[in-house]
Amino acid sequence: MKKTIVVFGSSTGTCEGIAGDIAAKLGTEAISVSDLTADVIAENENLILGTSTWGAGEVQDDWYDGLKVLKGADLSGKTVALFGCGDSASYSDTFCGGMAEIYNAAKAAGANIIGAVDASEYSYDDSEAVIDGKFVGLALDNDNEEGKTAGRIDAWVAAIGQSL
């Protein structure tokens, strides 16, 4: 596997814990998005980027600076996979929408984005992170579907692992 890093934005610790699980399964490290720099991007061929979703489908606060770093980077030749945390019951109309902002920034910077997940396996009303019936990355809901998280992570890591 090429050099890979997991980058997360987490306010309550849920997304951080999930990032740690994904990093452990991939045999790499997880860092906070507040530690994301142009050098970190340059040193890694694969970026696994995760955020919790806040407000009206927005990224976690630390991601605002992280998005600037992503937008300023040339991600051509790099592979990016996304994961997001949300609450499909309380925020059913913006579920995991924070992933959309990171997706758009990474795509605009030239990244090859992998790891889309069939959205029909989730209960929610709307999400900006769904394109053509698929989430742009792994959507997780530890508030309402915690029992599905481990299996979803395992299946997603197995799927993206072939491309990393």
Backbone as JSON, one array per atom type, in Angstrom:
{
  "sequence": "MKKTIVVFGSSTGTCEGIAGDIAAKLGTEAISVSDLTADVIAENENLILGTSTWGAGEVQDDWYDGLKVLKGADLSGKTVALFGCGDSASYSDTFCGGMAEIYNAAKAAGANIIGAVDASEYSYDDSEAVIDGKFVGLALDNDNEEGKTAGRIDAWVAAIGQSL",
  "N": [[0.84, -1.19, 0.0], [0.48, 2.22, -0.79], [1.87, 5.23, 0.69], [-0.19, 6.37, 3.21], [-2.52, 8.45, 4.92], [-4.78, 9.16, 7.58], [-7.08, 11.69, 8.09], [-8.85, 13.66, 10.33], [-11.71, 15.56, 11.49], [-13.01, 16.43, 14.52], [-15.32, 17.08, 17.06], [-16.62, 16.04, 19.3], [-15.37, 13.66, 19.71], [-16.27, 11.34, 18.5], [-15.85, 11.1, 15.68], [-13.09, 11.13, 15.71], [-12.49, 8.74, 17.05], [-13.49, 6.89, 15.17], [-11.82, 7.49, 13.02], [-9.42, 6.6, 14.1], [-9.96, 3.85, 14.24], [-10.21, 3.22, 11.49], [-7.65, 3.93, 10.59], [-6.1, 2.08, 12.04], [-6.95, -0.32, 10.89], [-5.94, 0.02, 8.35], [-3.3, 0.15, 8.84], [-1.92, 2.53, 9.35], [-1.47, 6.01, 10.36], [-3.58, 8.32, 12.19], [-4.44, 11.73, 12.04], [-5.32, 14.92, 13.45], [-7.28, 17.28, 11.64], [-6.43, 19.82, 12.15], [-3.74, 19.59, 12.13], [-3.1, 19.28, 9.51], [-1.13, 19.97, 6.77], [0.47, 21.46, 3.87], [2.81, 20.01, 3.51], [2.21, 17.54, 4.74], [0.27, 16.62, 2.97], [1.84, 16.43, 0.65], [3.6, 14.39, 1.36], [2.11, 12.08, 1.4], [0.46, 9.63, -0.56], [-2.09, 8.74, -0.52], [-5.07, 9.94, 0.86], [-7.22, 9.77, 3.54], [-10.07, 11.19, 4.45], [-12.02, 12.62, 7.0], [-15.02, 13.84, 8.55], [-17.19, 15.17, 11.05], [-20.64, 16.15, 10.94], [-22.21, 19.28, 11.11], [-24.63, 21.78, 12.13], [-26.29, 23.08, 9.36], [-25.54, 20.9, 7.65], [-22.77, 21.22, 7.6], [-19.11, 21.14, 7.66], [-17.0, 19.95, 10.34], [-15.71, 22.3, 12.7], [-12.8, 22.63, 12.7], [-12.18, 21.92, 10.15], [-12.47, 24.08, 8.44], [-10.1, 25.57, 8.11], [-8.61, 23.42, 7.21], [-9.84, 22.88, 4.75], [-8.95, 25.05, 3.28], [-6.24, 24.4, 3.07], [-6.46, 22.03, 1.55], [-7.62, 23.07, -0.82], [-5.56, 24.62, -1.72], [-3.71, 22.83, -2.54], [-2.13, 20.59, -4.91], [-3.72, 17.92, -5.91], [-3.51, 16.07, -7.87], [-2.97, 12.82, -9.09], [-3.18, 11.79, -6.57], [-4.97, 9.7, -4.29], [-8.09, 9.9, -2.79], [-10.24, 9.16, -0.11], [-13.34, 9.37, 1.57], [-14.94, 9.84, 4.76], [-17.75, 10.2, 6.92], [-19.5, 11.47, 9.79], [-22.73, 11.49, 11.16], [-26.12, 12.33, 12.16], [-28.82, 10.66, 11.54], [-31.44, 10.78, 12.37], [-32.09, 13.12, 13.96], [-31.04, 15.04, 12.26], [-31.99, 14.59, 9.64], [-32.32, 15.75, 7.15], [-29.89, 16.77, 6.4], [-28.0, 14.82, 6.51], [-24.8, 13.65, 7.13], [-23.76, 15.62, 5.51], [-21.49, 17.21, 5.62], [-19.41, 15.87, 4.37], [-19.67, 16.53, 1.71], [-18.56, 19.09, 1.27], [-15.81, 18.62, 1.62], [-15.4, 16.7, -0.35], [-15.97, 18.23, -2.67], [-13.86, 20.11, -2.57], [-11.58, 18.45, -2.71], [-11.99, 17.16, -5.15], [-11.93, 19.36, -6.91], [-9.29, 20.02, -6.62], [-8.05, 18.06, -8.01], [-8.01, 15.38, -7.19], [-8.26, 11.76, -7.22], [-11.12, 10.31, -6.4], [-12.33, 7.84, -4.28], [-14.4, 5.17, -2.91], [-17.21, 5.5, -2.68], [-20.49, 4.96, -1.31], [-23.41, 2.98, -1.33], [-26.37, 4.66, -0.94], [-28.87, 3.71, -0.38], [-28.95, 1.99, 1.71], [-29.34, 3.34, 4.02], [-31.26, 5.28, 6.42], [-32.61, 8.28, 5.92], [-33.47, 11.67, 5.02], [-32.36, 13.61, 3.22], [-29.25, 14.61, 1.7], [-26.41, 16.5, 0.95], [-24.2, 15.12, 0.35], [-24.73, 13.0, -1.29], [-24.49, 11.58, -4.43], [-25.83, 10.62, -7.43], [-27.23, 8.49, -6.15], [-25.42, 7.5, -4.34], [-23.48, 7.86, -1.38], [-20.73, 10.1, -1.16], [-18.7, 9.04, 0.22], [-17.94, 6.98, 3.08], [-20.68, 6.89, 5.12], [-21.59, 7.35, 8.46], [-23.52, 6.69, 11.36], [-23.39, 7.01, 14.47], [-25.11, 7.75, 16.46], [-27.66, 6.67, 16.06], [-27.38, 4.25, 14.72], [-25.31, 2.69, 15.76], [-24.66, 0.0, 16.04], [-24.22, -0.84, 13.45], [-21.9, 0.32, 12.65], [-19.21, -0.84, 12.9], [-19.28, -3.01, 11.06], [-19.84, -1.61, 8.71], [-17.53, -0.04, 8.48], [-15.57, -2.08, 8.21], [-16.34, -3.27, 5.74], [-16.08, -1.11, 4.01], [-13.35, -0.37, 4.27], [-12.21, -2.7, 3.26], [-13.1, -2.5, 0.62], [-11.95, -0.05, -0.31], [-9.31, -0.54, 0.17], [-8.21, -2.04, -1.88], [-7.61, -0.17, -3.77], [-5.71, 1.48, -2.72]],
  "CA": [[0.0, 0.0, 0.0], [1.21, 3.48, -0.85], [1.81, 5.98, 1.94], [-1.57, 6.78, 3.46], [-2.79, 9.07, 6.23], [-6.18, 9.43, 7.88], [-7.2, 13.04, 8.65], [-10.22, 13.8, 10.84], [-12.15, 16.7, 12.27], [-13.91, 15.86, 15.52], [-15.59, 17.95, 18.21], [-17.05, 15.26, 20.48], [-14.55, 12.46, 19.81], [-16.81, 10.22, 17.72], [-15.14, 11.01, 14.4], [-11.71, 10.8, 16.04], [-12.46, 7.3, 17.32], [-13.68, 6.19, 13.91], [-10.57, 7.68, 12.27], [-8.45, 5.68, 14.69], [-10.3, 2.48, 13.81], [-9.88, 3.1, 10.07], [-6.18, 3.96, 10.49], [-5.58, 0.81, 12.54], [-7.23, -1.36, 9.9], [-5.09, 0.27, 7.19], [-1.91, 0.12, 9.28], [-1.35, 3.87, 9.21], [-1.8, 6.87, 11.49], [-4.65, 9.31, 12.06], [-4.09, 13.03, 12.62], [-6.37, 15.93, 13.44], [-7.2, 18.19, 10.5], [-5.69, 21.02, 12.56], [-2.33, 19.31, 11.83], [-2.96, 19.09, 8.07], [-0.33, 20.99, 6.09], [0.87, 21.12, 2.5], [3.83, 18.97, 3.6], [1.53, 16.27, 5.01], [-0.34, 16.2, 1.71], [2.91, 16.06, -0.28], [4.25, 13.16, 1.83], [1.18, 10.94, 1.33], [-0.18, 9.42, -1.85], [-3.5, 8.48, -0.24], [-5.62, 10.7, 1.98], [-8.54, 9.34, 4.0], [-10.51, 12.42, 5.1], [-13.28, 12.43, 7.69], [-15.58, 14.95, 9.31], [-18.55, 15.11, 11.58], [-21.48, 17.15, 10.27], [-22.79, 20.22, 12.05], [-25.54, 22.81, 11.6], [-27.05, 22.75, 8.15], [-24.73, 20.06, 6.79], [-21.43, 21.8, 7.48], [-17.98, 20.39, 8.19], [-16.57, 20.24, 11.7], [-15.04, 23.62, 12.72], [-11.38, 22.61, 12.35], [-12.04, 21.68, 8.72], [-12.48, 25.3, 7.63], [-8.69, 25.79, 7.75], [-8.2, 22.25, 6.44], [-10.33, 23.04, 3.38], [-8.03, 25.99, 2.62], [-5.04, 23.63, 2.75], [-6.8, 21.15, 0.43], [-7.85, 23.87, -2.02], [-4.28, 25.15, -2.16], [-2.83, 21.71, -2.88], [-2.34, 19.88, -6.16], [-4.0, 16.54, -5.54], [-3.39, 15.21, -9.06], [-2.22, 11.62, -8.81], [-3.45, 11.32, -5.21], [-6.25, 9.05, -4.09], [-8.79, 10.39, -1.61], [-11.47, 8.5, 0.3], [-13.99, 10.21, 2.58], [-15.91, 9.27, 5.68], [-18.43, 11.24, 7.68], [-20.38, 11.09, 10.89], [-23.93, 12.31, 11.23], [-27.27, 11.89, 12.95], [-29.87, 10.55, 10.52], [-32.77, 11.01, 12.94], [-32.24, 14.53, 14.33], [-30.63, 15.89, 11.14], [-32.28, 13.72, 8.51], [-32.28, 16.49, 5.88], [-28.51, 17.17, 6.1], [-27.21, 13.7, 7.03], [-23.41, 13.52, 6.66], [-23.54, 16.62, 4.47], [-20.15, 17.77, 5.7], [-18.53, 15.2, 3.41], [-19.79, 17.18, 0.39], [-17.61, 20.19, 1.17], [-14.47, 18.05, 1.45], [-15.44, 16.08, -1.68], [-15.86, 19.28, -3.69], [-12.51, 20.69, -2.51], [-10.62, 17.44, -3.18], [-12.22, 16.96, -6.58], [-11.45, 20.56, -7.6], [-7.82, 20.01, -6.55], [-7.56, 17.04, -8.91], [-7.89, 14.05, -6.58], [-9.04, 10.6, -7.63], [-11.91, 10.02, -5.2], [-12.85, 6.47, -4.24], [-15.09, 4.81, -1.67], [-18.62, 5.84, -2.6], [-21.29, 3.93, -0.63], [-24.82, 2.96, -1.7], [-27.16, 5.41, 0.04], [-30.16, 3.05, -0.13], [-28.84, 1.21, 2.95], [-29.45, 4.28, 5.14], [-32.54, 5.95, 6.62], [-32.42, 9.72, 6.03], [-34.3, 12.35, 4.03], [-31.6, 14.29, 2.19], [-27.85, 14.87, 2.0], [-25.62, 17.03, -0.16], [-23.1, 14.18, 0.12], [-25.19, 11.91, -2.14], [-24.46, 11.84, -5.87], [-26.27, 9.44, -8.19], [-27.66, 7.4, -5.27], [-24.33, 7.03, -3.47], [-22.73, 8.82, -0.57], [-19.39, 10.3, -1.73], [-17.8, 8.3, 1.08], [-18.59, 6.17, 4.11], [-21.53, 7.63, 6.05], [-21.78, 6.62, 9.71], [-24.44, 7.3, 12.31], [-23.2, 6.36, 15.77], [-26.2, 8.12, 17.35], [-28.84, 5.85, 15.85], [-27.06, 2.95, 14.11], [-23.97, 2.33, 16.22], [-24.47, -1.42, 15.82], [-23.83, -1.08, 12.06], [-20.66, 1.04, 12.35], [-18.05, -1.72, 12.71], [-19.45, -3.73, 9.8], [-19.71, -0.65, 7.59], [-16.1, 0.3, 8.38], [-14.86, -3.24, 7.67], [-16.68, -3.44, 4.32], [-15.53, 0.04, 3.28], [-11.89, -0.5, 4.26], [-11.9, -3.78, 2.32], [-13.36, -2.0, -0.73], [-10.98, 0.96, -0.72], [-7.97, -1.08, 0.32], [-7.73, -2.54, -3.17], [-7.2, 0.97, -4.59], [-4.72, 2.29, -2.03]],
  "C": [[0.89, 1.25, 0.0], [1.02, 4.24, 0.46], [0.45, 6.66, 2.09], [-1.68, 7.43, 4.83], [-4.29, 9.3, 6.36], [-6.23, 10.79, 8.59], [-8.65, 13.22, 9.08], [-10.44, 15.16, 11.49], [-13.21, 16.2, 13.23], [-14.09, 16.83, 16.67], [-15.91, 17.17, 19.47], [-16.23, 13.99, 20.66], [-15.04, 11.29, 18.98], [-16.02, 10.03, 16.44], [-13.66, 10.65, 14.63], [-11.56, 9.3, 16.3], [-12.59, 6.47, 16.06], [-12.42, 6.3, 13.05], [-9.49, 6.74, 12.79], [-8.69, 4.25, 14.28], [-9.9, 2.25, 12.36], [-8.36, 3.05, 9.89], [-5.58, 2.63, 10.95], [-5.79, -0.31, 11.52], [-6.34, -1.22, 8.66], [-3.6, 0.26, 7.55], [-1.2, 1.46, 9.11], [-1.74, 4.72, 10.42], [-2.95, 7.81, 11.15], [-4.18, 10.6, 12.73], [-5.3, 13.95, 12.56], [-6.18, 16.83, 12.22], [-6.46, 19.48, 10.88], [-4.19, 20.85, 12.33], [-2.08, 19.07, 10.34], [-2.22, 20.27, 7.45], [-0.06, 20.55, 4.66], [1.91, 20.01, 2.51], [3.21, 17.6, 3.86], [0.9, 15.74, 3.72], [0.73, 15.7, 0.74], [3.53, 14.71, 0.08], [3.39, 11.92, 1.67], [0.53, 10.86, -0.05], [-1.69, 9.19, -1.71], [-3.93, 9.28, 0.98], [-7.02, 10.17, 2.28], [-9.04, 10.49, 4.88], [-11.89, 12.25, 5.72], [-13.71, 13.64, 8.48], [-16.91, 14.56, 9.93], [-19.32, 16.23, 10.88], [-22.21, 17.98, 11.31], [-23.76, 21.16, 11.35], [-26.33, 22.3, 10.42], [-26.2, 21.96, 7.17], [-23.32, 20.55, 6.6], [-20.36, 20.88, 8.08], [-17.73, 20.78, 9.64], [-15.67, 21.47, 11.65], [-13.59, 23.61, 12.26], [-11.16, 22.41, 10.85], [-12.02, 22.95, 7.9], [-11.06, 25.67, 7.2], [-8.18, 24.63, 6.89], [-8.65, 22.33, 4.98], [-9.43, 24.02, 2.61], [-6.75, 25.27, 2.2], [-5.31, 22.72, 1.54], [-6.92, 21.93, -0.87], [-6.55, 24.43, -2.58], [-3.31, 24.08, -2.64], [-3.14, 21.2, -4.29], [-2.52, 18.41, -5.79], [-3.98, 15.59, -6.74], [-2.52, 14.01, -8.71], [-2.42, 11.08, -7.4], [-4.84, 10.69, -5.16], [-6.83, 9.51, -2.76], [-10.03, 9.54, -1.37], [-12.03, 9.3, 1.47], [-14.85, 9.38, 3.51], [-16.51, 10.41, 6.49], [-19.31, 10.66, 8.75], [-21.57, 12.04, 10.9], [-24.99, 11.67, 12.09], [-28.47, 11.86, 12.0], [-31.28, 10.78, 11.06], [-32.98, 12.51, 13.2], [-31.93, 15.47, 13.16], [-30.8, 15.12, 9.83], [-32.16, 14.43, 7.16], [-30.88, 16.98, 5.52], [-27.53, 16.06, 6.49], [-25.86, 13.59, 6.33], [-23.07, 14.51, 5.54], [-22.16, 17.25, 4.49], [-19.17, 17.13, 4.72], [-18.55, 15.91, 2.05], [-18.78, 18.3, 0.23], [-16.2, 19.67, 0.93], [-14.37, 17.4, 0.06], [-15.22, 17.14, -2.76], [-14.46, 19.88, -3.73], [-11.48, 19.71, -3.08], [-10.75, 17.22, -4.68], [-11.67, 18.15, -7.38], [-9.92, 20.62, -7.63], [-7.21, 18.85, -7.34], [-7.46, 15.63, -8.37], [-8.73, 13.01, -7.3], [-9.8, 10.16, -6.38], [-12.55, 8.65, -5.32], [-13.71, 6.29, -2.99], [-16.53, 5.24, -1.54], [-19.41, 4.65, -2.04], [-22.76, 4.09, -1.01], [-25.67, 3.6, -0.59], [-28.47, 4.71, 0.39], [-30.13, 2.22, 1.15], [-28.99, 2.06, 4.21], [-30.86, 4.86, 5.21], [-32.26, 7.43, 6.87], [-33.3, 10.36, 4.96], [-33.5, 12.97, 2.9], [-30.15, 14.46, 2.66], [-27.17, 15.42, 0.77], [-24.48, 16.09, -0.51], [-23.53, 12.97, -0.71], [-25.2, 12.37, -3.59], [-24.83, 10.55, -6.57], [-26.57, 8.24, -7.29], [-26.59, 6.85, -4.36], [-23.78, 8.18, -2.64], [-21.33, 8.92, -1.19], [-18.32, 9.58, -0.9], [-18.61, 7.48, 2.07], [-19.37, 7.06, 5.07], [-21.79, 6.76, 7.28], [-22.69, 7.4, 10.65], [-24.32, 6.56, 13.65], [-24.29, 6.73, 16.76], [-27.36, 7.14, 17.26], [-28.55, 4.45, 15.32], [-25.67, 2.49, 14.5], [-23.66, 0.86, 15.96], [-24.03, -1.77, 14.4], [-22.45, -0.5, 11.74], [-19.49, 0.12, 12.05], [-18.13, -2.46, 11.38], [-19.31, -2.82, 8.59], [-18.25, -0.26, 7.39], [-15.33, -0.86, 7.75], [-15.1, -3.39, 6.16], [-16.05, -2.33, 3.49], [-14.01, -0.04, 3.18], [-11.47, -1.6, 3.29], [-12.07, -3.29, 0.88], [-12.3, -0.99, -1.16], [-9.55, 0.44, -0.66], [-7.36, -1.59, -0.98], [-7.19, -1.41, -4.04], [-6.11, 1.82, -3.95], [-3.31, 1.78, -2.26]]
}
